[in-house]
Amino acid sequence: MTYGYTENASAVSDPRKTEFAALARITGELEKANKNKEKNHGYFLNALHKNRMLWTYFARAVADEHNALEKEIRAQLFFLSEYTMHLTAKVISENADPQPLIEINKSLMQGLNGKSPQG
């Protein structure tokens, strides 16, 4: 008999799985919120906030000198985090399209799964 703990335990033991799960959950919320942003603007802003918090976590993680990723990849992810923050501010203040944020998340999810962003 299983109680659903096995899947969660394996995700916690593998940081890539944990990051993928967080990205998948927040990206799903962002997509849903984007479809209904006129009807529920608060939910939309909350989804943007969660995405921004996740990218803040990524920026801190790759800035850590003990991070095992290659220096170039860490720098690219840090730059992507900064771009995501800038774009989020534009979405909020200028009503810019949030779709690029969703696409960035999906591309990173593909990378975490070992797939190229093109397919």
Short mmCIF file of N, CA, C and O in Angstrom, two decimals:
data_model
loop_
_atom_site.label_atom_id
_atom_site.label_comp_id
_atom_site.label_asym_id
_atom_site.label_seq_id
_atom_site.Cartn_x
_atom_site.Cartn_y
_atom_site.Cartn_z
N MET A 1 0.85 -1.18 0.00
CA MET A 1 0.00 0.00 0.00
C MET A 1 0.89 1.24 0.00
O MET A 1 1.84 1.31 0.76
N THR A 2 0.59 2.20 -0.88
CA THR A 2 1.34 3.45 -0.88
C THR A 2 0.42 4.59 -0.48
O THR A 2 -0.79 4.53 -0.66
N TYR A 3 1.02 5.60 0.06
CA TYR A 3 0.25 6.73 0.55
C TYR A 3 0.60 8.03 -0.19
O TYR A 3 0.29 9.10 0.29
N GLY A 4 1.25 7.92 -1.33
CA GLY A 4 1.61 9.10 -2.09
C GLY A 4 2.91 9.75 -1.64
O GLY A 4 3.28 10.79 -2.14
N TYR A 5 3.58 9.16 -0.67
CA TYR A 5 4.81 9.75 -0.17
C TYR A 5 6.00 9.47 -1.06
O TYR A 5 6.93 10.25 -1.11
N THR A 6 5.99 8.36 -1.76
CA THR A 6 7.13 7.96 -2.57
C THR A 6 7.46 9.02 -3.61
O THR A 6 8.61 9.42 -3.75
N GLU A 7 6.46 9.49 -4.32
CA GLU A 7 6.70 10.49 -5.35
C GLU A 7 7.24 11.77 -4.73
O GLU A 7 8.19 12.36 -5.24
N ASN A 8 6.68 12.22 -3.63
CA ASN A 8 7.15 13.43 -2.98
C ASN A 8 8.55 13.27 -2.43
O ASN A 8 9.36 14.18 -2.51
N ALA A 9 8.85 12.13 -1.86
CA ALA A 9 10.18 11.89 -1.30
C ALA A 9 11.23 11.91 -2.40
O ALA A 9 12.31 12.47 -2.20
N SER A 10 10.94 11.35 -3.56
CA SER A 10 11.92 11.37 -4.64
C SER A 10 12.11 12.77 -5.18
O SER A 10 13.21 13.15 -5.57
N ALA A 11 11.06 13.57 -5.22
CA ALA A 11 11.19 14.95 -5.69
C ALA A 11 12.06 15.76 -4.74
O ALA A 11 12.87 16.57 -5.18
N VAL A 12 11.92 15.55 -3.44
CA VAL A 12 12.71 16.27 -2.47
C VAL A 12 14.17 15.87 -2.55
O VAL A 12 15.06 16.69 -2.38
N SER A 13 14.46 14.60 -2.84
CA SER A 13 15.84 14.15 -2.90
C SER A 13 16.54 14.57 -4.18
O SER A 13 17.75 14.51 -4.25
N ASP A 14 15.82 15.00 -5.18
CA ASP A 14 16.41 15.43 -6.45
C ASP A 14 16.04 16.89 -6.70
O ASP A 14 14.90 17.19 -7.04
N PRO A 15 17.01 17.80 -6.52
CA PRO A 15 16.70 19.23 -6.70
C PRO A 15 16.11 19.57 -8.06
O PRO A 15 15.26 20.44 -8.16
N ARG A 16 16.53 18.88 -9.12
CA ARG A 16 15.99 19.16 -10.45
C ARG A 16 14.50 18.86 -10.50
O ARG A 16 13.73 19.59 -11.09
N LYS A 17 14.10 17.74 -9.86
CA LYS A 17 12.69 17.39 -9.83
C LYS A 17 11.90 18.40 -9.01
O LYS A 17 10.78 18.76 -9.36
N THR A 18 12.49 18.85 -7.92
CA THR A 18 11.83 19.85 -7.08
C THR A 18 11.65 21.16 -7.84
O THR A 18 10.57 21.76 -7.82
N GLU A 19 12.71 21.59 -8.53
CA GLU A 19 12.63 22.83 -9.32
C GLU A 19 11.63 22.68 -10.46
O GLU A 19 10.86 23.59 -10.74
N PHE A 20 11.65 21.53 -11.11
CA PHE A 20 10.69 21.28 -12.20
C PHE A 20 9.26 21.35 -11.67
O PHE A 20 8.39 21.98 -12.27
N ALA A 21 9.01 20.69 -10.53
CA ALA A 21 7.66 20.67 -9.96
C ALA A 21 7.20 22.09 -9.61
O ALA A 21 6.04 22.46 -9.86
N ALA A 22 8.09 22.88 -9.03
CA ALA A 22 7.74 24.26 -8.68
C ALA A 22 7.44 25.07 -9.94
O ALA A 22 6.45 25.81 -10.00
N LEU A 23 8.29 24.92 -10.94
CA LEU A 23 8.06 25.63 -12.22
C LEU A 23 6.74 25.21 -12.85
O LEU A 23 5.99 26.05 -13.34
N ALA A 24 6.47 23.91 -12.86
CA ALA A 24 5.24 23.40 -13.47
C ALA A 24 4.01 23.96 -12.76
O ALA A 24 3.05 24.41 -13.41
N ARG A 25 4.04 23.96 -11.43
CA ARG A 25 2.90 24.45 -10.66
C ARG A 25 2.68 25.94 -10.90
O ARG A 25 1.58 26.39 -11.19
N ILE A 26 3.74 26.71 -10.81
CA ILE A 26 3.62 28.16 -10.95
C ILE A 26 3.31 28.55 -12.39
O ILE A 26 2.52 29.46 -12.63
N THR A 27 3.88 27.85 -13.35
CA THR A 27 3.58 28.14 -14.75
C THR A 27 2.11 27.84 -15.04
O THR A 27 1.44 28.61 -15.74
N GLY A 28 1.60 26.75 -14.51
CA GLY A 28 0.18 26.42 -14.67
C GLY A 28 -0.71 27.50 -14.08
O GLY A 28 -1.71 27.91 -14.68
N GLU A 29 -0.34 27.99 -12.89
CA GLU A 29 -1.11 29.06 -12.27
C GLU A 29 -1.05 30.33 -13.11
O GLU A 29 -2.06 31.03 -13.27
N LEU A 30 0.12 30.62 -13.64
CA LEU A 30 0.30 31.82 -14.45
C LEU A 30 -0.53 31.74 -15.73
O LEU A 30 -1.17 32.71 -16.13
N GLU A 31 -0.55 30.56 -16.35
CA GLU A 31 -1.36 30.38 -17.56
C GLU A 31 -2.85 30.56 -17.25
O GLU A 31 -3.57 31.25 -17.98
N LYS A 32 -3.29 29.94 -16.19
CA LYS A 32 -4.70 30.03 -15.79
C LYS A 32 -5.06 31.48 -15.44
O LYS A 32 -6.10 32.00 -15.85
N ALA A 33 -4.20 32.12 -14.68
CA ALA A 33 -4.44 33.51 -14.27
C ALA A 33 -4.45 34.45 -15.47
O ALA A 33 -5.25 35.39 -15.52
N ASN A 34 -3.59 34.19 -16.44
CA ASN A 34 -3.53 35.04 -17.63
C ASN A 34 -4.83 34.97 -18.42
O ASN A 34 -5.29 35.97 -18.96
N LYS A 35 -5.45 33.80 -18.47
CA LYS A 35 -6.71 33.64 -19.21
C LYS A 35 -7.85 34.40 -18.56
O LYS A 35 -8.80 34.78 -19.23
N ASN A 36 -7.76 34.60 -17.24
CA ASN A 36 -8.85 35.24 -16.50
C ASN A 36 -8.43 36.53 -15.82
O ASN A 36 -9.04 36.93 -14.83
N LYS A 37 -7.39 37.19 -16.34
CA LYS A 37 -6.85 38.34 -15.62
C LYS A 37 -7.82 39.51 -15.51
O LYS A 37 -7.79 40.25 -14.54
N GLU A 38 -8.72 39.66 -16.48
CA GLU A 38 -9.70 40.75 -16.39
C GLU A 38 -10.75 40.46 -15.31
O GLU A 38 -11.20 41.36 -14.62
N LYS A 39 -11.11 39.20 -15.16
CA LYS A 39 -12.13 38.81 -14.19
C LYS A 39 -11.57 38.72 -12.78
O LYS A 39 -12.28 38.97 -11.80
N ASN A 40 -10.31 38.31 -12.65
CA ASN A 40 -9.72 38.12 -11.33
C ASN A 40 -8.28 38.64 -11.35
O ASN A 40 -7.32 37.86 -11.37
N HIS A 41 -8.15 39.95 -11.33
CA HIS A 41 -6.83 40.58 -11.43
C HIS A 41 -5.96 40.24 -10.22
O HIS A 41 -4.73 40.13 -10.35
N GLY A 42 -6.56 40.08 -9.05
CA GLY A 42 -5.79 39.73 -7.86
C GLY A 42 -5.10 38.38 -8.00
O GLY A 42 -3.95 38.21 -7.60
N TYR A 43 -5.81 37.40 -8.56
CA TYR A 43 -5.22 36.08 -8.79
C TYR A 43 -4.07 36.18 -9.78
O TYR A 43 -3.03 35.54 -9.62
N PHE A 44 -4.24 37.00 -10.80
CA PHE A 44 -3.21 37.22 -11.81
C PHE A 44 -1.96 37.83 -11.15
O PHE A 44 -0.84 37.35 -11.36
N LEU A 45 -2.16 38.86 -10.34
CA LEU A 45 -1.02 39.48 -9.66
C LEU A 45 -0.34 38.51 -8.70
O LEU A 45 0.89 38.51 -8.57
N ASN A 46 -1.12 37.67 -8.02
CA ASN A 46 -0.56 36.68 -7.12
C ASN A 46 0.28 35.66 -7.89
O ASN A 46 1.36 35.26 -7.43
N ALA A 47 -0.18 35.24 -9.05
CA ALA A 47 0.59 34.31 -9.88
C ALA A 47 1.90 34.95 -10.33
O ALA A 47 2.96 34.30 -10.32
N LEU A 48 1.85 36.21 -10.71
CA LEU A 48 3.08 36.93 -11.09
C LEU A 48 4.03 37.01 -9.90
O LEU A 48 5.25 36.84 -10.06
N HIS A 49 3.49 37.27 -8.73
CA HIS A 49 4.31 37.35 -7.52
C HIS A 49 4.99 36.00 -7.23
O HIS A 49 6.19 35.96 -6.93
N LYS A 50 4.24 34.92 -7.33
CA LYS A 50 4.82 33.59 -7.10
C LYS A 50 5.94 33.31 -8.10
O LYS A 50 6.98 32.75 -7.74
N ASN A 51 5.72 33.68 -9.35
CA ASN A 51 6.74 33.48 -10.37
C ASN A 51 7.99 34.30 -10.04
O ASN A 51 9.11 33.82 -10.15
N ARG A 52 7.77 35.53 -9.63
CA ARG A 52 8.90 36.40 -9.27
C ARG A 52 9.67 35.82 -8.08
O ARG A 52 10.90 35.84 -8.06
N MET A 53 8.96 35.29 -7.10
CA MET A 53 9.62 34.69 -5.95
C MET A 53 10.44 33.45 -6.35
O MET A 53 11.55 33.24 -5.84
N LEU A 54 9.91 32.67 -7.26
CA LEU A 54 10.64 31.49 -7.74
C LEU A 54 11.93 31.93 -8.44
O LEU A 54 13.00 31.35 -8.20
N TRP A 55 11.83 32.93 -9.29
CA TRP A 55 13.02 33.40 -10.00
C TRP A 55 14.02 34.08 -9.05
O TRP A 55 15.22 34.05 -9.28
N THR A 56 13.53 34.66 -7.97
CA THR A 56 14.43 35.21 -6.95
C THR A 56 15.21 34.06 -6.31
O THR A 56 16.42 34.16 -6.08
N TYR A 57 14.51 32.97 -6.04
CA TYR A 57 15.18 31.77 -5.50
C TYR A 57 16.25 31.28 -6.48
O TYR A 57 17.38 30.99 -6.07
N PHE A 58 15.91 31.20 -7.76
CA PHE A 58 16.89 30.74 -8.76
C PHE A 58 18.11 31.66 -8.78
O PHE A 58 19.25 31.20 -8.86
N ALA A 59 17.88 32.98 -8.74
CA ALA A 59 18.99 33.94 -8.77
C ALA A 59 19.91 33.73 -7.57
O ALA A 59 21.14 33.73 -7.70
N ARG A 60 19.32 33.56 -6.39
CA ARG A 60 20.13 33.32 -5.19
C ARG A 60 20.90 32.01 -5.31
O ARG A 60 22.06 31.93 -4.92
N ALA A 61 20.25 30.99 -5.83
CA ALA A 61 20.89 29.68 -5.94
C ALA A 61 22.09 29.72 -6.87
O ALA A 61 23.15 29.16 -6.56
N VAL A 62 21.95 30.38 -8.01
CA VAL A 62 23.07 30.40 -8.96
C VAL A 62 24.14 31.40 -8.56
O VAL A 62 25.28 31.30 -9.03
N ALA A 63 23.81 32.34 -7.69
CA ALA A 63 24.82 33.29 -7.20
C ALA A 63 25.68 32.68 -6.11
O ALA A 63 26.78 33.18 -5.82
N ASP A 64 25.23 31.59 -5.54
CA ASP A 64 25.98 30.91 -4.48
C ASP A 64 27.25 30.30 -5.06
O ASP A 64 27.21 29.51 -6.00
N GLU A 65 28.38 30.65 -4.49
CA GLU A 65 29.67 30.15 -5.00
C GLU A 65 29.81 28.64 -4.90
O GLU A 65 30.63 28.04 -5.57
N HIS A 66 29.00 28.02 -4.07
CA HIS A 66 29.05 26.56 -3.90
C HIS A 66 28.12 25.83 -4.87
O HIS A 66 28.05 24.60 -4.84
N ASN A 67 27.42 26.57 -5.71
CA ASN A 67 26.52 25.95 -6.68
C ASN A 67 27.35 25.11 -7.65
O ASN A 67 28.37 25.56 -8.16
N ALA A 68 26.89 23.90 -7.93
CA ALA A 68 27.66 22.95 -8.74
C ALA A 68 27.53 23.18 -10.24
O ALA A 68 28.27 22.57 -11.02
N LEU A 69 26.63 24.03 -10.67
CA LEU A 69 26.49 24.29 -12.11
C LEU A 69 27.73 25.00 -12.65
O LEU A 69 28.43 25.71 -11.91
N GLU A 70 27.98 24.82 -13.94
CA GLU A 70 29.09 25.51 -14.58
C GLU A 70 28.87 27.02 -14.47
O GLU A 70 27.74 27.51 -14.51
N LYS A 71 29.97 27.74 -14.36
CA LYS A 71 29.90 29.19 -14.17
C LYS A 71 29.10 29.88 -15.27
O LYS A 71 28.32 30.79 -15.01
N GLU A 72 29.28 29.45 -16.52
CA GLU A 72 28.58 30.07 -17.64
C GLU A 72 27.07 29.85 -17.54
O GLU A 72 26.28 30.76 -17.79
N ILE A 73 26.66 28.66 -17.18
CA ILE A 73 25.23 28.36 -17.02
C ILE A 73 24.65 29.16 -15.87
O ILE A 73 23.55 29.71 -15.98
N ARG A 74 25.41 29.26 -14.79
CA ARG A 74 24.95 30.07 -13.65
C ARG A 74 24.75 31.51 -14.07
O ARG A 74 23.76 32.14 -13.70
N ALA A 75 25.68 32.05 -14.85
CA ALA A 75 25.58 33.44 -15.30
C ALA A 75 24.36 33.61 -16.21
O ALA A 75 23.64 34.61 -16.10
N GLN A 76 24.12 32.66 -17.10
CA GLN A 76 22.96 32.74 -17.98
C GLN A 76 21.66 32.70 -17.20
O GLN A 76 20.72 33.46 -17.49
N LEU A 77 21.59 31.83 -16.21
CA LEU A 77 20.37 31.75 -15.39
C LEU A 77 20.18 33.02 -14.56
O LEU A 77 19.05 33.47 -14.37
N PHE A 78 21.27 33.60 -14.08
CA PHE A 78 21.16 34.84 -13.33
C PHE A 78 20.64 35.96 -14.23
O PHE A 78 19.75 36.73 -13.84
N PHE A 79 21.18 36.05 -15.45
CA PHE A 79 20.71 37.04 -16.41
C PHE A 79 19.22 36.81 -16.72
O PHE A 79 18.44 37.76 -16.78
N LEU A 80 18.84 35.57 -16.91
CA LEU A 80 17.45 35.24 -17.20
C LEU A 80 16.55 35.64 -16.04
O LEU A 80 15.44 36.12 -16.23
N SER A 81 17.03 35.47 -14.83
CA SER A 81 16.28 35.89 -13.65
C SER A 81 16.08 37.41 -13.66
O SER A 81 14.97 37.90 -13.39
N GLU A 82 17.13 38.15 -13.95
CA GLU A 82 17.02 39.61 -14.02
C GLU A 82 16.03 40.02 -15.11
O GLU A 82 15.21 40.92 -14.90
N TYR A 83 16.10 39.37 -16.26
CA TYR A 83 15.18 39.67 -17.36
C TYR A 83 13.74 39.37 -16.94
O TYR A 83 12.82 40.14 -17.22
N THR A 84 13.54 38.26 -16.24
CA THR A 84 12.21 37.88 -15.78
C THR A 84 11.67 38.93 -14.82
O THR A 84 10.48 39.30 -14.89
N MET A 85 12.50 39.44 -13.94
CA MET A 85 12.07 40.49 -13.00
C MET A 85 11.67 41.76 -13.76
O MET A 85 10.64 42.37 -13.47
N HIS A 86 12.49 42.13 -14.73
CA HIS A 86 12.20 43.32 -15.55
C HIS A 86 10.89 43.15 -16.31
O HIS A 86 10.04 44.04 -16.32
N LEU A 87 10.72 42.00 -16.91
CA LEU A 87 9.51 41.73 -17.70
C LEU A 87 8.27 41.68 -16.80
O LEU A 87 7.21 42.20 -17.18
N THR A 88 8.40 41.12 -15.61
CA THR A 88 7.27 41.08 -14.68
C THR A 88 6.85 42.50 -14.31
O THR A 88 5.64 42.80 -14.27
N ALA A 89 7.81 43.38 -14.08
CA ALA A 89 7.48 44.77 -13.76
C ALA A 89 6.73 45.42 -14.92
O ALA A 89 5.77 46.18 -14.70
N LYS A 90 7.13 45.12 -16.16
CA LYS A 90 6.44 45.67 -17.33
C LYS A 90 5.02 45.12 -17.44
O LYS A 90 4.10 45.84 -17.80
N VAL A 91 4.85 43.84 -17.14
CA VAL A 91 3.52 43.23 -17.19
C VAL A 91 2.60 43.94 -16.20
O VAL A 91 1.45 44.27 -16.52
N ILE A 92 3.12 44.22 -15.01
CA ILE A 92 2.31 44.86 -13.97
C ILE A 92 2.06 46.33 -14.28
O ILE A 92 0.92 46.80 -14.24
N SER A 93 3.10 47.07 -14.62
CA SER A 93 2.95 48.52 -14.77
C SER A 93 2.48 48.97 -16.15
O SER A 93 1.82 49.99 -16.25
N GLU A 94 2.80 48.22 -17.18
CA GLU A 94 2.46 48.64 -18.54
C GLU A 94 1.48 47.70 -19.22
O GLU A 94 1.24 47.82 -20.41
N ASN A 95 0.96 46.74 -18.47
CA ASN A 95 0.04 45.75 -19.02
C ASN A 95 0.65 44.99 -20.21
O ASN A 95 -0.03 44.68 -21.19
N ALA A 96 1.96 44.71 -20.11
CA ALA A 96 2.64 43.95 -21.15
C ALA A 96 2.15 42.50 -21.14
O ALA A 96 1.57 42.03 -20.16
N ASP A 97 2.38 41.80 -22.23
CA ASP A 97 1.96 40.41 -22.38
C ASP A 97 2.79 39.50 -21.47
O ASP A 97 4.02 39.50 -21.56
N PRO A 98 2.15 38.71 -20.60
CA PRO A 98 2.90 37.80 -19.74
C PRO A 98 3.33 36.50 -20.42
O PRO A 98 4.04 35.69 -19.83
N GLN A 99 2.94 36.29 -21.66
CA GLN A 99 3.26 35.04 -22.35
C GLN A 99 4.76 34.75 -22.39
O GLN A 99 5.16 33.59 -22.22
N PRO A 100 5.63 35.75 -22.59
CA PRO A 100 7.07 35.44 -22.56
C PRO A 100 7.53 34.85 -21.22
O PRO A 100 8.43 34.01 -21.20
N LEU A 101 6.93 35.27 -20.11
CA LEU A 101 7.27 34.68 -18.82
C LEU A 101 6.93 33.20 -18.79
O LEU A 101 7.70 32.38 -18.30
N ILE A 102 5.78 32.87 -19.34
CA ILE A 102 5.34 31.48 -19.40
C ILE A 102 6.29 30.67 -20.27
O ILE A 102 6.69 29.55 -19.92
N GLU A 103 6.68 31.23 -21.40
CA GLU A 103 7.59 30.54 -22.32
C GLU A 103 8.98 30.34 -21.70
O GLU A 103 9.60 29.30 -21.90
N ILE A 104 9.45 31.33 -20.96
CA ILE A 104 10.74 31.18 -20.27
C ILE A 104 10.67 30.02 -19.30
O ILE A 104 11.57 29.17 -19.25
N ASN A 105 9.60 29.96 -18.52
CA ASN A 105 9.44 28.86 -17.55
C ASN A 105 9.40 27.52 -18.25
O ASN A 105 10.03 26.56 -17.81
N LYS A 106 8.64 27.44 -19.34
CA LYS A 106 8.53 26.17 -20.07
C LYS A 106 9.87 25.75 -20.65
O LYS A 106 10.21 24.56 -20.64
N SER A 107 10.64 26.71 -21.13
CA SER A 107 11.97 26.39 -21.66
C SER A 107 12.89 25.85 -20.57
O SER A 107 13.62 24.88 -20.79
N LEU A 108 12.82 26.47 -19.40
CA LEU A 108 13.65 25.98 -18.29
C LEU A 108 13.18 24.59 -17.86
O LEU A 108 14.01 23.72 -17.55
N MET A 109 11.88 24.35 -17.87
CA MET A 109 11.37 23.02 -17.53
C MET A 109 11.90 21.98 -18.50
O MET A 109 12.30 20.88 -18.09
N GLN A 110 11.96 22.32 -19.78
CA GLN A 110 12.50 21.39 -20.77
C GLN A 110 13.97 21.12 -20.49
O GLN A 110 14.43 19.99 -20.59
N GLY A 111 14.70 22.16 -20.12
CA GLY A 111 16.11 22.00 -19.79
C GLY A 111 16.31 21.12 -18.56
O GLY A 111 17.23 20.29 -18.53
N LEU A 112 15.45 21.28 -17.58
CA LEU A 112 15.54 20.44 -16.38
C LEU A 112 15.24 18.98 -16.69
O LEU A 112 15.71 18.08 -16.01
N ASN A 113 14.47 18.75 -17.75
CA ASN A 113 14.14 17.40 -18.19
C ASN A 113 15.18 16.86 -19.18
O ASN A 113 15.02 15.77 -19.70
N GLY A 114 16.19 17.66 -19.47
CA GLY A 114 17.23 17.23 -20.39
C GLY A 114 16.84 17.33 -21.84
O GLY A 114 17.43 16.67 -22.71
N LYS A 115 15.82 18.15 -22.14
CA LYS A 115 15.38 18.33 -23.52
C LYS A 115 15.78 19.71 -24.00
O LYS A 115 15.88 20.65 -23.22
N SER A 116 15.99 19.82 -25.30
CA SER A 116 16.29 21.13 -25.86
C SER A 116 15.00 21.94 -25.93
O SER A 116 13.92 21.37 -26.09
N PRO A 117 15.08 23.27 -25.79
CA PRO A 117 13.89 24.10 -25.86
C PRO A 117 13.12 23.98 -27.17
O PRO A 117 11.94 24.24 -27.23
N GLN A 118 13.78 23.56 -28.25
CA GLN A 118 13.12 23.45 -29.53
C GLN A 118 12.27 22.19 -29.64
O GLN A 118 11.46 22.06 -30.52
N GLY A 119 12.45 21.23 -28.81
CA GLY A 119 11.66 20.03 -28.96
C GLY A 119 12.06 19.01 -28.04
O GLY A 119 11.72 18.17 -27.46
#
